[in-house]
PDB file of C-alpha atoms in Angstrom:
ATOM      1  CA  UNK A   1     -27.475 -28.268  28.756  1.00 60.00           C
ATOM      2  CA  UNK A   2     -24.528 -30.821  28.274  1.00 72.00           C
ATOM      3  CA  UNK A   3     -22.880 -31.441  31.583  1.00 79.00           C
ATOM      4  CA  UNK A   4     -19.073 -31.151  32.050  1.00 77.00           C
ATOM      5  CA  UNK A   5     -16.965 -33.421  34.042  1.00 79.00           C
ATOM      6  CA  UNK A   6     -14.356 -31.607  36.442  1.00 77.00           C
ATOM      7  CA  UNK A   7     -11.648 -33.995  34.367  1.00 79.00           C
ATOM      8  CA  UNK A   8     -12.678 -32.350  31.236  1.00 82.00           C
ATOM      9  CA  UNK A   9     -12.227 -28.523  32.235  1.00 83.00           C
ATOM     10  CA  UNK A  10      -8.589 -28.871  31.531  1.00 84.00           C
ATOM     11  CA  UNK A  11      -9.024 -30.304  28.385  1.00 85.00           C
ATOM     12  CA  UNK A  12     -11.036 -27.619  27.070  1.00 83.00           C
ATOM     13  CA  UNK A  13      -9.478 -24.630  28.214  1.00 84.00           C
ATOM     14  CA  UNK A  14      -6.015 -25.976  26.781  1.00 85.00           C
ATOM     15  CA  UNK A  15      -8.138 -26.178  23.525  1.00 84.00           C
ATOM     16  CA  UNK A  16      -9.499 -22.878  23.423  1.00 82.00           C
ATOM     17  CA  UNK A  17      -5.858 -21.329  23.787  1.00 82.00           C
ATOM     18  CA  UNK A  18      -4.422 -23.804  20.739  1.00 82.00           C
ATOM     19  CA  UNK A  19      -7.414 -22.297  18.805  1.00 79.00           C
ATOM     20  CA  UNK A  20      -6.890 -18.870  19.780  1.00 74.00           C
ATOM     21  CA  UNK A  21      -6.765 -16.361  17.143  1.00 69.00           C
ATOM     22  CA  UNK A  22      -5.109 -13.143  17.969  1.00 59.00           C
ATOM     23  CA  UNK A  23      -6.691 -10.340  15.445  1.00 60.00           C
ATOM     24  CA  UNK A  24      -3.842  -8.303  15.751  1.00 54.00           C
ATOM     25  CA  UNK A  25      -0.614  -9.714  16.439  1.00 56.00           C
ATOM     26  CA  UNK A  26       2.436  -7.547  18.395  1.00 53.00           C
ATOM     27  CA  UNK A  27       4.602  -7.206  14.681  1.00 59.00           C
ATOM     28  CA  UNK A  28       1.702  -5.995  13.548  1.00 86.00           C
ATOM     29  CA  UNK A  29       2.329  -2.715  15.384  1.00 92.00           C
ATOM     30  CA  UNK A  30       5.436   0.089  15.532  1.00 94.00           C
ATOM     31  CA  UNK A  31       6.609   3.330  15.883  1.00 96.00           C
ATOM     32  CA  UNK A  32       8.155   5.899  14.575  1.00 97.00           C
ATOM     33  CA  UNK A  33      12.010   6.708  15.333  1.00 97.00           C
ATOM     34  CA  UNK A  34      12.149   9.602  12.361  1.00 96.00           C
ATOM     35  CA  UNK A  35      10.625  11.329   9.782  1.00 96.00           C
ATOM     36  CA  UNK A  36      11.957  13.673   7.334  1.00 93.00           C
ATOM     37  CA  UNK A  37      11.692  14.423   3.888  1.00 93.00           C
ATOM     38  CA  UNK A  38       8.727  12.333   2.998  1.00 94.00           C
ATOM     39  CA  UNK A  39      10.157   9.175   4.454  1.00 96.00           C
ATOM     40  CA  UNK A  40       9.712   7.806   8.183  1.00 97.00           C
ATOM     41  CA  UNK A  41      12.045   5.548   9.757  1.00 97.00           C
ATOM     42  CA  UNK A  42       9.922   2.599  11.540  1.00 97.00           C
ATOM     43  CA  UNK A  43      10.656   0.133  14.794  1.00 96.00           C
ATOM     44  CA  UNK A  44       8.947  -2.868  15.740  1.00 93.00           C
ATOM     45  CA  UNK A  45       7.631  -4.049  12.983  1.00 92.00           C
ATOM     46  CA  UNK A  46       9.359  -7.152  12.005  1.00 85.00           C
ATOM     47  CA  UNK A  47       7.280  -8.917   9.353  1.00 87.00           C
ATOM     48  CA  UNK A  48       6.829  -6.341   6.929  1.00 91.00           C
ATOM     49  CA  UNK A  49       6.837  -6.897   3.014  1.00 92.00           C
ATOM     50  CA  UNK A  50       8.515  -5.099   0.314  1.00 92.00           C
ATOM     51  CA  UNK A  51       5.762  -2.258  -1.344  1.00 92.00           C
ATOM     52  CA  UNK A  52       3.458  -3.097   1.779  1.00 94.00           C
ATOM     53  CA  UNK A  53       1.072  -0.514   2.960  1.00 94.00           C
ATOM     54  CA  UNK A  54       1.280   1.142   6.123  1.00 96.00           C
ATOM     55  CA  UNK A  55      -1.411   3.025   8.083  1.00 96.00           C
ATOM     56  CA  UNK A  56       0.256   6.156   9.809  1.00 97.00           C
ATOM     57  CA  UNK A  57      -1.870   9.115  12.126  1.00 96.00           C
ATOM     58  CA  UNK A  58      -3.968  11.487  10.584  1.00 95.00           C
ATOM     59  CA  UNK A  59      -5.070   9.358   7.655  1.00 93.00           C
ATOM     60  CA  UNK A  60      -1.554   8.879   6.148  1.00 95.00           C
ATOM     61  CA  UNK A  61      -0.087   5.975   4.030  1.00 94.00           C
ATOM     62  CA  UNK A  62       3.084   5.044   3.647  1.00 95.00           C
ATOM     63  CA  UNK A  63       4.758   2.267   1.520  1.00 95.00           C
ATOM     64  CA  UNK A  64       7.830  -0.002   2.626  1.00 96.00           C
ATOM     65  CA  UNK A  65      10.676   0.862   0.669  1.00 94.00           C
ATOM     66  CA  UNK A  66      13.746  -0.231   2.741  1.00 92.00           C
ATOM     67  CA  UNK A  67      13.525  -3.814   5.026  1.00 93.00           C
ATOM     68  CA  UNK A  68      16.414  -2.746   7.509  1.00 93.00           C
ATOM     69  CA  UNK A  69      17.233  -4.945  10.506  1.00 90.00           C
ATOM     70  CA  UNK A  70      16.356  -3.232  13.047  1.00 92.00           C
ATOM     71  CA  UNK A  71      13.782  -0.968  11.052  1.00 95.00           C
ATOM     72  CA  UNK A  72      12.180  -0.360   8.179  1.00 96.00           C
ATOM     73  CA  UNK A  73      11.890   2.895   6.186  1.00 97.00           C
ATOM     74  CA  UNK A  74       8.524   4.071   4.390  1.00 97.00           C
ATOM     75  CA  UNK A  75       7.770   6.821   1.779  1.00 96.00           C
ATOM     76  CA  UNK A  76       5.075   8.993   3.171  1.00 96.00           C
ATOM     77  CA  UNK A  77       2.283   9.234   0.843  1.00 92.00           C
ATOM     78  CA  UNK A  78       0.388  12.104   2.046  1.00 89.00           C
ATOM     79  CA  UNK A  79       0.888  15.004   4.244  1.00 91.00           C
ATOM     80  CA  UNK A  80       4.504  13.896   6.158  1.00 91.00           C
ATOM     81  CA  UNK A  81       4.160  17.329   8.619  1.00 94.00           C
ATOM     82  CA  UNK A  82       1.500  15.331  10.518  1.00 95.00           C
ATOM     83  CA  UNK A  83       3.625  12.696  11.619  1.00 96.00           C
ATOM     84  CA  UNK A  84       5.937  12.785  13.965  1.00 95.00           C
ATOM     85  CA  UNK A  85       8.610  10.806  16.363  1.00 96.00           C
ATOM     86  CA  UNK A  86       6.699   8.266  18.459  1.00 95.00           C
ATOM     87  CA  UNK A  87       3.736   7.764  16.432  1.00 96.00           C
ATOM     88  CA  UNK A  88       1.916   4.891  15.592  1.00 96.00           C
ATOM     89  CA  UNK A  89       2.286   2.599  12.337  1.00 96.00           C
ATOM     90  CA  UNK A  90       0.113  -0.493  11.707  1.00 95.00           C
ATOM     91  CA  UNK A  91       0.611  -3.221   8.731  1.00 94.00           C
ATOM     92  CA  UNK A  92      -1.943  -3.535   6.364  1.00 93.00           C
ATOM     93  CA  UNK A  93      -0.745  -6.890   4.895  1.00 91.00           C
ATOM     94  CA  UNK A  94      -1.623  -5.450   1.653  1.00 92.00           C
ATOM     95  CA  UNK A  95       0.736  -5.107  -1.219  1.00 92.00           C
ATOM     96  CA  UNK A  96       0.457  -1.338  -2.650  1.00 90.00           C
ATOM     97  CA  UNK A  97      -2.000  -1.730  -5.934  1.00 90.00           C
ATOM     98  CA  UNK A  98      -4.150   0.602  -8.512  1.00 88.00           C
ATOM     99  CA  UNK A  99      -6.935  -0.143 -10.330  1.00 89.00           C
ATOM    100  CA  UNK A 100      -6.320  -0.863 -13.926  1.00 90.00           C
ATOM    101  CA  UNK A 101      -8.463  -0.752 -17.043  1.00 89.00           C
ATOM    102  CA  UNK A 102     -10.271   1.939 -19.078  1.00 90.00           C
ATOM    103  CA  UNK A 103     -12.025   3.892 -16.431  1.00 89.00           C
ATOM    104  CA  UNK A 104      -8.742   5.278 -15.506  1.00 89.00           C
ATOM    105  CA  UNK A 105      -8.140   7.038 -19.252  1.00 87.00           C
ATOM    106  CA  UNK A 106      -8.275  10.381 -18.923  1.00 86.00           C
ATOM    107  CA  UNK A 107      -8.485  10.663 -15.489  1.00 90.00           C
ATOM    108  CA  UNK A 108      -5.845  12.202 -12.342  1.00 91.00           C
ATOM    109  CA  UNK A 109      -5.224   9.695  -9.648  1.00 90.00           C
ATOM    110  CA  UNK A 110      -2.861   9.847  -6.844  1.00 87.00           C
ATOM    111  CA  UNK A 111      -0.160   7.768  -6.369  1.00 83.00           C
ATOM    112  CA  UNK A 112      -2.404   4.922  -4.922  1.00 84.00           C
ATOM    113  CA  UNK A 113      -4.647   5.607  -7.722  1.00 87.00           C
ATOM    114  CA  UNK A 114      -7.471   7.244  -6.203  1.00 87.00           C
ATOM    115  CA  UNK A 115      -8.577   9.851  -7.920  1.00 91.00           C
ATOM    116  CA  UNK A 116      -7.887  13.800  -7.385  1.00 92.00           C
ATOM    117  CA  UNK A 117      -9.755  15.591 -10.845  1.00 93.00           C
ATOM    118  CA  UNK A 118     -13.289  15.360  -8.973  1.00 91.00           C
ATOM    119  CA  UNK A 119     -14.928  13.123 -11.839  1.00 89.00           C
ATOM    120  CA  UNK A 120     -16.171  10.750  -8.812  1.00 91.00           C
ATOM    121  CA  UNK A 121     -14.759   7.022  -7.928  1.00 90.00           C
ATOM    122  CA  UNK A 122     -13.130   5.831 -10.648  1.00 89.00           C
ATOM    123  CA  UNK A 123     -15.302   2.696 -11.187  1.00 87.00           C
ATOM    124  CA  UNK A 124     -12.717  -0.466 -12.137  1.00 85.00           C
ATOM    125  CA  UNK A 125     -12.710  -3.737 -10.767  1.00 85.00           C
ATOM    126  CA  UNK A 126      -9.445  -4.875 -11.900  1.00 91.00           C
ATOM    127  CA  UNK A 127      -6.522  -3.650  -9.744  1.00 90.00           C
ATOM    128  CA  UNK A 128      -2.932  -4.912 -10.283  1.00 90.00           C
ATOM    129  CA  UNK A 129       0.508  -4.291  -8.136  1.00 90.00           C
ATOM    130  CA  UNK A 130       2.203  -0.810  -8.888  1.00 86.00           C
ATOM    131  CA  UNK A 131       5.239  -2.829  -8.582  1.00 84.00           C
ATOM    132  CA  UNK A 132       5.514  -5.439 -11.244  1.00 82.00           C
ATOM    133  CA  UNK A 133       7.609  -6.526 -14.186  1.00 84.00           C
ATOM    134  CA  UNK A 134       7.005  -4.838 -17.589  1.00 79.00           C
ATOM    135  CA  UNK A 135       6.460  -6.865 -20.010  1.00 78.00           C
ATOM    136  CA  UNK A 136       8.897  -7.255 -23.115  1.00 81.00           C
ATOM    137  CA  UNK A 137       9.943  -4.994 -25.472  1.00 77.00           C
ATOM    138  CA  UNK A 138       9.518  -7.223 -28.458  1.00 80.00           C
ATOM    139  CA  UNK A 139       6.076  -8.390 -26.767  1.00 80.00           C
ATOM    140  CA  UNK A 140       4.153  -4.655 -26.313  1.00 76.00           C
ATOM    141  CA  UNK A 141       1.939  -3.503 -28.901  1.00 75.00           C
ATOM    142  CA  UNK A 142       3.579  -0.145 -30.158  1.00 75.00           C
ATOM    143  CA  UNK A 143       2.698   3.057 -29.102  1.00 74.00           C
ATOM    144  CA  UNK A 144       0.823   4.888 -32.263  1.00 77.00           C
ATOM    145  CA  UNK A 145      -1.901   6.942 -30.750  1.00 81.00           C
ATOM    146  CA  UNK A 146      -0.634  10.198 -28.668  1.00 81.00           C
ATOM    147  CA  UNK A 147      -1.735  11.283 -25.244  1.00 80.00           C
ATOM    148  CA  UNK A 148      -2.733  14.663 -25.076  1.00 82.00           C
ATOM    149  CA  UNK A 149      -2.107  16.254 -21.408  1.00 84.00           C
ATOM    150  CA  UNK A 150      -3.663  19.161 -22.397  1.00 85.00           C
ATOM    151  CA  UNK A 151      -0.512  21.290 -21.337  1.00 86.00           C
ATOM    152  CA  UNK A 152       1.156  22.714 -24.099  1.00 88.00           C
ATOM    153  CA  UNK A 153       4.585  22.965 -22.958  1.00 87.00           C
ATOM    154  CA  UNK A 154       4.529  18.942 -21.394  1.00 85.00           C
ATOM    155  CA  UNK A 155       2.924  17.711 -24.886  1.00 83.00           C
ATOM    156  CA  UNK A 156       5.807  19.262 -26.525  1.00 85.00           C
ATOM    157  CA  UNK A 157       8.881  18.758 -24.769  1.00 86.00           C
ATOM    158  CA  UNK A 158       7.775  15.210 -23.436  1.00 83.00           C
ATOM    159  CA  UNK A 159       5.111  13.168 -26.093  1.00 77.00           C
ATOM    160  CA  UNK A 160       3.395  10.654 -24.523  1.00 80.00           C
ATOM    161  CA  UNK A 161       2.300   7.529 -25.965  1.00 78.00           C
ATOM    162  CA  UNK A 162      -1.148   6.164 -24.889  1.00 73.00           C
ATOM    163  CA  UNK A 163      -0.273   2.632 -23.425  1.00 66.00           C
ATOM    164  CA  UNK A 164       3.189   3.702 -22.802  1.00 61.00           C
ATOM    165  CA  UNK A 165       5.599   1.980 -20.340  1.00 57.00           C
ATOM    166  CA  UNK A 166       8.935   3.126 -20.728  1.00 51.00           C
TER     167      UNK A 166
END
């Protein structure tokens, strides 16, 4: 064992606090100040992005629509009766995202994706942003082959185009 000088104590303990790593940080953390409608209102969370996820009680998640201030508001994806005034909200640091690709024809998925038919996990290991820009017009191949929903009154009123983004 290597031993330390009293003169060197110092120097080592200032290094372990310049190295120290805080796993969760105090703007990592809020509250909520309302909730109604499917959206909470959110305090003390400074640093949050645009489309971020957000880990509510109960399971919830909730996505950053509005960058306030003083707070931020959040669409409630899930069941918004379980949360209420004074609850917990943690950052994820992760921008909201769905997996892409052709595992996901044909099937029901939520909106973060996951799916709700019970045909399993949906298996895709290509995700991309839910918020991102369409590409051009003049750029898309055209839609030619119809999506059935299986619903007679949606496929008539509203025809969907497989690989439609409109």
């Amino acid at each position: 064992m290597k031993e330390i000088r009293p003169e060197e104590i110092s120097a080592l303990i200032k290094e372990q606090i310049r190295n120290y790593d805080q796993k969760i940080h105090s703007d990592d953390v809020g509250y909520v100040i309302s909730v109604g409608d499917g959206i909470a209102m959110v305090q003390g969370i400074d640093k949050a992005m645009s489309s971020e996820l957000l880990e509510f009680p109960h399971g919830v998640t909730g996505m950053v629509l509005n960058l306030e201030e003083d707070h931020i508001g959040a669409v409630l994806l899930g069941n918004d009766t379980l949360i209420k005034e004074g609850d917990e909200v943690r950052r994820t640091g992760r921008i909201a995202e769905v997996p892409v690709g052709d595992a996901m024809l044909g099937r029901v998925v939520n909106a973060l994706g996951q799916p709700i038919d019970n045909g399993g996990p949906i298996a895709s290991s290509k995700t991309r942003p839910i918020e991102r820009v369409a590409p051009g017009v003049m750029t898309r191949k055209s839609v030619f082959q119809p999506l059935m929903t299986g619903l007679k009154i949606i496929d008539s009123m509203i025809p969907i185009g497989k690989g439609q983004r409109e």
